[in-house]
Coordinates of C-alpha atoms in Angstrom, one line a residue:
M177 CA 12.6 -3.8 -16.1
A178 CA 9.8 -1.3 -16.5
R179 CA 7.6 -1.7 -19.6
L180 CA 7.4 2.1 -20.1
P181 CA 10.1 4.7 -19.8
Y182 CA 10.7 6.4 -16.5
L183 CA 10.2 10.1 -17.2
E184 CA 11.9 13.0 -15.5
K185 CA 10.6 16.5 -14.7
S186 CA 12.4 17.8 -17.8
D187 CA 10.3 15.4 -20.0
L188 CA 7.1 16.9 -18.8
K189 CA 5.2 20.1 -19.5
P190 CA 5.8 22.8 -16.9
E191 CA 2.3 22.4 -15.6
D192 CA 2.8 18.7 -15.0
Q193 CA 6.2 18.8 -13.3
D194 CA 4.6 18.9 -9.9
L195 CA 3.6 15.2 -10.5
L196 CA 7.2 14.3 -9.8
T197 CA 7.6 16.0 -6.5
R198 CA 8.4 12.5 -5.2
E199 CA 10.7 11.1 -7.8
I200 CA 9.9 7.4 -7.2
T201 CA 9.7 4.9 -10.1
L202 CA 6.0 4.5 -9.8
H203 CA 5.4 8.2 -10.4
K204 CA 8.0 8.3 -13.1
A205 CA 6.1 5.5 -14.9
L206 CA 2.6 7.0 -14.3
V207 CA 3.5 10.4 -15.7
N208 CA 3.5 8.8 -19.2
S209 CA -0.2 9.8 -18.7
P210 CA -0.2 13.0 -16.6
G211 CA -4.0 13.0 -16.2
A212 CA -4.0 9.5 -14.9
A213 CA -1.0 10.2 -12.6
R214 CA -2.8 13.3 -11.2
A215 CA -6.0 11.3 -10.5
F216 CA -4.1 8.4 -9.1
G217 CA -2.1 10.7 -6.9
G218 CA -5.2 12.5 -5.6
L219 CA -6.7 9.4 -4.0
G220 CA -3.3 8.4 -2.7
Q221 CA -2.8 11.7 -1.1
Y222 CA -6.2 11.5 0.6
I223 CA -5.5 8.1 1.9
R224 CA -2.1 9.2 3.3
H225 CA -3.0 12.7 4.6
G226 CA -6.8 13.0 4.8
A227 CA -8.3 9.7 5.9
K228 CA -9.6 9.3 9.4
L229 CA -8.5 5.7 9.7
D230 CA -5.7 5.3 12.2
P231 CA -2.5 5.5 10.2
R232 CA -1.0 2.3 11.7
L233 CA -4.1 0.4 10.8
R234 CA -4.0 1.9 7.3
E235 CA -0.4 0.8 6.8
L236 CA -1.2 -2.7 8.1
A237 CA -4.0 -2.9 5.5
I238 CA -1.7 -1.8 2.8
L239 CA 1.0 -4.2 3.9
Q240 CA -1.6 -7.0 3.8
I241 CA -2.5 -6.2 0.2
G242 CA 1.2 -6.0 -0.8
W243 CA 2.0 -9.3 0.9
L244 CA -1.0 -11.1 -0.7
A245 CA -0.1 -9.7 -4.1
R246 CA 3.6 -10.5 -3.7
S247 CA 4.3 -6.9 -4.8
P248 CA 7.9 -6.2 -4.0
Y249 CA 7.4 -2.5 -4.7
E250 CA 4.3 -2.0 -2.5
W251 CA 5.7 -4.2 0.3
S252 CA 9.1 -2.5 0.5
H253 CA 7.6 1.0 0.3
H254 CA 5.0 0.4 3.0
V255 CA 7.4 -1.4 5.3
K256 CA 9.4 1.8 5.3
I257 CA 6.3 4.1 5.5
G258 CA 4.7 1.8 8.1
Y259 CA 7.7 2.4 10.4
D260 CA 6.9 6.1 10.3
F261 CA 3.4 5.4 11.5
G262 CA 4.1 3.0 14.3
V263 CA 4.2 -0.4 12.5
T264 CA 6.8 -2.6 14.2
D265 CA 8.8 -5.6 12.9
A266 CA 6.5 -7.7 15.1
D267 CA 3.5 -6.2 13.3
I268 CA 5.0 -7.1 10.0
E269 CA 5.6 -10.7 11.1
A270 CA 2.0 -10.8 12.3
V271 CA 0.8 -9.8 8.8
K272 CA 2.6 -12.8 7.5
Q273 CA 1.1 -15.1 10.2
E274 CA -2.4 -13.8 9.7
S275 CA -2.0 -14.3 6.0
R276 CA -1.2 -18.0 6.6
G277 CA -4.3 -18.3 8.8
E278 CA -2.2 -18.4 12.0
A279 CA -3.0 -16.4 15.2
S280 CA -0.8 -13.5 15.9
A281 CA -0.2 -11.2 18.9
L282 CA -1.9 -8.2 17.1
E283 CA -4.7 -6.5 18.9
P284 CA -8.3 -7.5 17.8
V285 CA -9.0 -4.4 15.7
A286 CA -5.7 -4.8 13.8
R287 CA -6.5 -8.5 13.1
L288 CA -9.9 -7.4 11.9
V289 CA -8.5 -4.8 9.6
L290 CA -6.1 -7.4 8.1
K291 CA -9.1 -9.8 7.6
A292 CA -11.1 -7.0 5.9
A293 CA -8.1 -6.3 3.6
R294 CA -7.7 -10.0 2.7
E295 CA -11.4 -10.1 1.8
V296 CA -11.2 -7.1 -0.4
H297 CA -8.1 -8.6 -2.1
A298 CA -9.9 -11.9 -2.6
G299 CA -13.1 -10.2 -3.8
P300 CA -15.7 -9.2 -4.3
G301 CA -15.4 -7.2 -1.0
I302 CA -15.7 -7.3 2.8
G303 CA -17.9 -10.1 3.9
Y304 CA -21.0 -9.6 6.1
E305 CA -19.5 -11.0 9.3
T306 CA -16.4 -9.0 9.0
F307 CA -18.3 -5.8 8.1
A308 CA -20.5 -6.3 11.2
A309 CA -17.4 -6.7 13.4
L310 CA -15.9 -3.5 11.8
R311 CA -19.1 -1.6 12.6
A312 CA -18.6 -2.5 16.3
A313 CA -14.9 -1.5 16.2
L314 CA -14.7 1.6 14.0
D315 CA -16.9 4.5 13.0
N316 CA -18.5 4.8 9.6
E317 CA -15.9 7.2 8.2
S318 CA -13.0 4.9 9.2
I319 CA -14.8 1.9 7.7
V320 CA -15.1 3.8 4.4
D321 CA -11.5 4.9 4.6
L322 CA -10.4 1.3 5.2
T323 CA -12.5 0.0 2.3
V324 CA -11.2 2.7 -0.1
T325 CA -7.6 2.1 1.1
A326 CA -7.7 -1.7 0.6
S327 CA -9.5 -1.3 -2.7
F328 CA -7.1 1.4 -4.0
Y329 CA -4.1 -0.6 -3.1
C330 CA -5.5 -3.7 -4.9
A331 CA -5.4 -1.4 -7.9
V332 CA -1.9 -0.1 -7.1
V333 CA -0.4 -3.6 -7.0
R334 CA -2.0 -4.4 -10.3
V335 CA -0.6 -1.2 -11.9
L336 CA 2.8 -1.9 -10.5
A337 CA 2.7 -5.5 -11.9
S338 CA 1.3 -4.5 -15.3
L339 CA 3.9 -1.8 -15.8
E340 CA 6.7 -3.8 -14.1
V341 CA 7.7 -0.9 -12.0
D342 CA 11.1 -1.5 -10.4
V343 CA 11.9 -1.2 -6.7
E344 CA 14.3 1.7 -6.1
E345 CA 17.6 0.7 -4.6
S346 CA 16.9 2.8 -1.5
Y347 CA 13.9 0.5 -0.7
M348 CA 15.7 -2.8 -1.2
P349 CA 16.9 -3.1 2.4
Y350 CA 13.2 -3.3 3.5
L351 CA 12.6 -6.1 1.0
R352 CA 15.7 -7.9 2.2
K353 CA 14.7 -7.5 5.9
H354 CA 11.2 -8.8 5.2
P355 CA 11.4 -11.0 2.1
F356 CA 8.6 -12.9 0.4
P357 CA 8.7 -16.7 0.8
V358 CA 10.7 -18.5 -1.8

């Protein structure tokens, strides 16, 4: 159960109602601070719609963060979103395998992106060896986009956990299809 109320558009000033264009529980919790919600959403929108990083690789990086953080909200949302950007069930299983240190059938650049996301999650950031490999595989803009994406989603999972944001019923099938280990 969320620690703050989920607000509706009618609870907000007219100039803030656009913050609930997507009426998901994360946004409904964040709008308790409209300024924070707007700033948070701005970076999220850039990552989703403006970043140069290949969208499938982006979603794999986000899934890696969600898996490591054991964030049901992030994981379920980005399983669904990932499907829209070419992530397959085999890719999702590969995220789990790579997380356990096992080899997967992912292509080398996808494995590298997952490794970079794991290093960002573990902190303090992407290691020298991984960064050098990224420089050989991606252009500078994509490397920055990957770094910002992984870092932002580390923050997202902490916000979700701190506010105890609930997974919407419509996303539960994705969580049931790809559950966390018991």
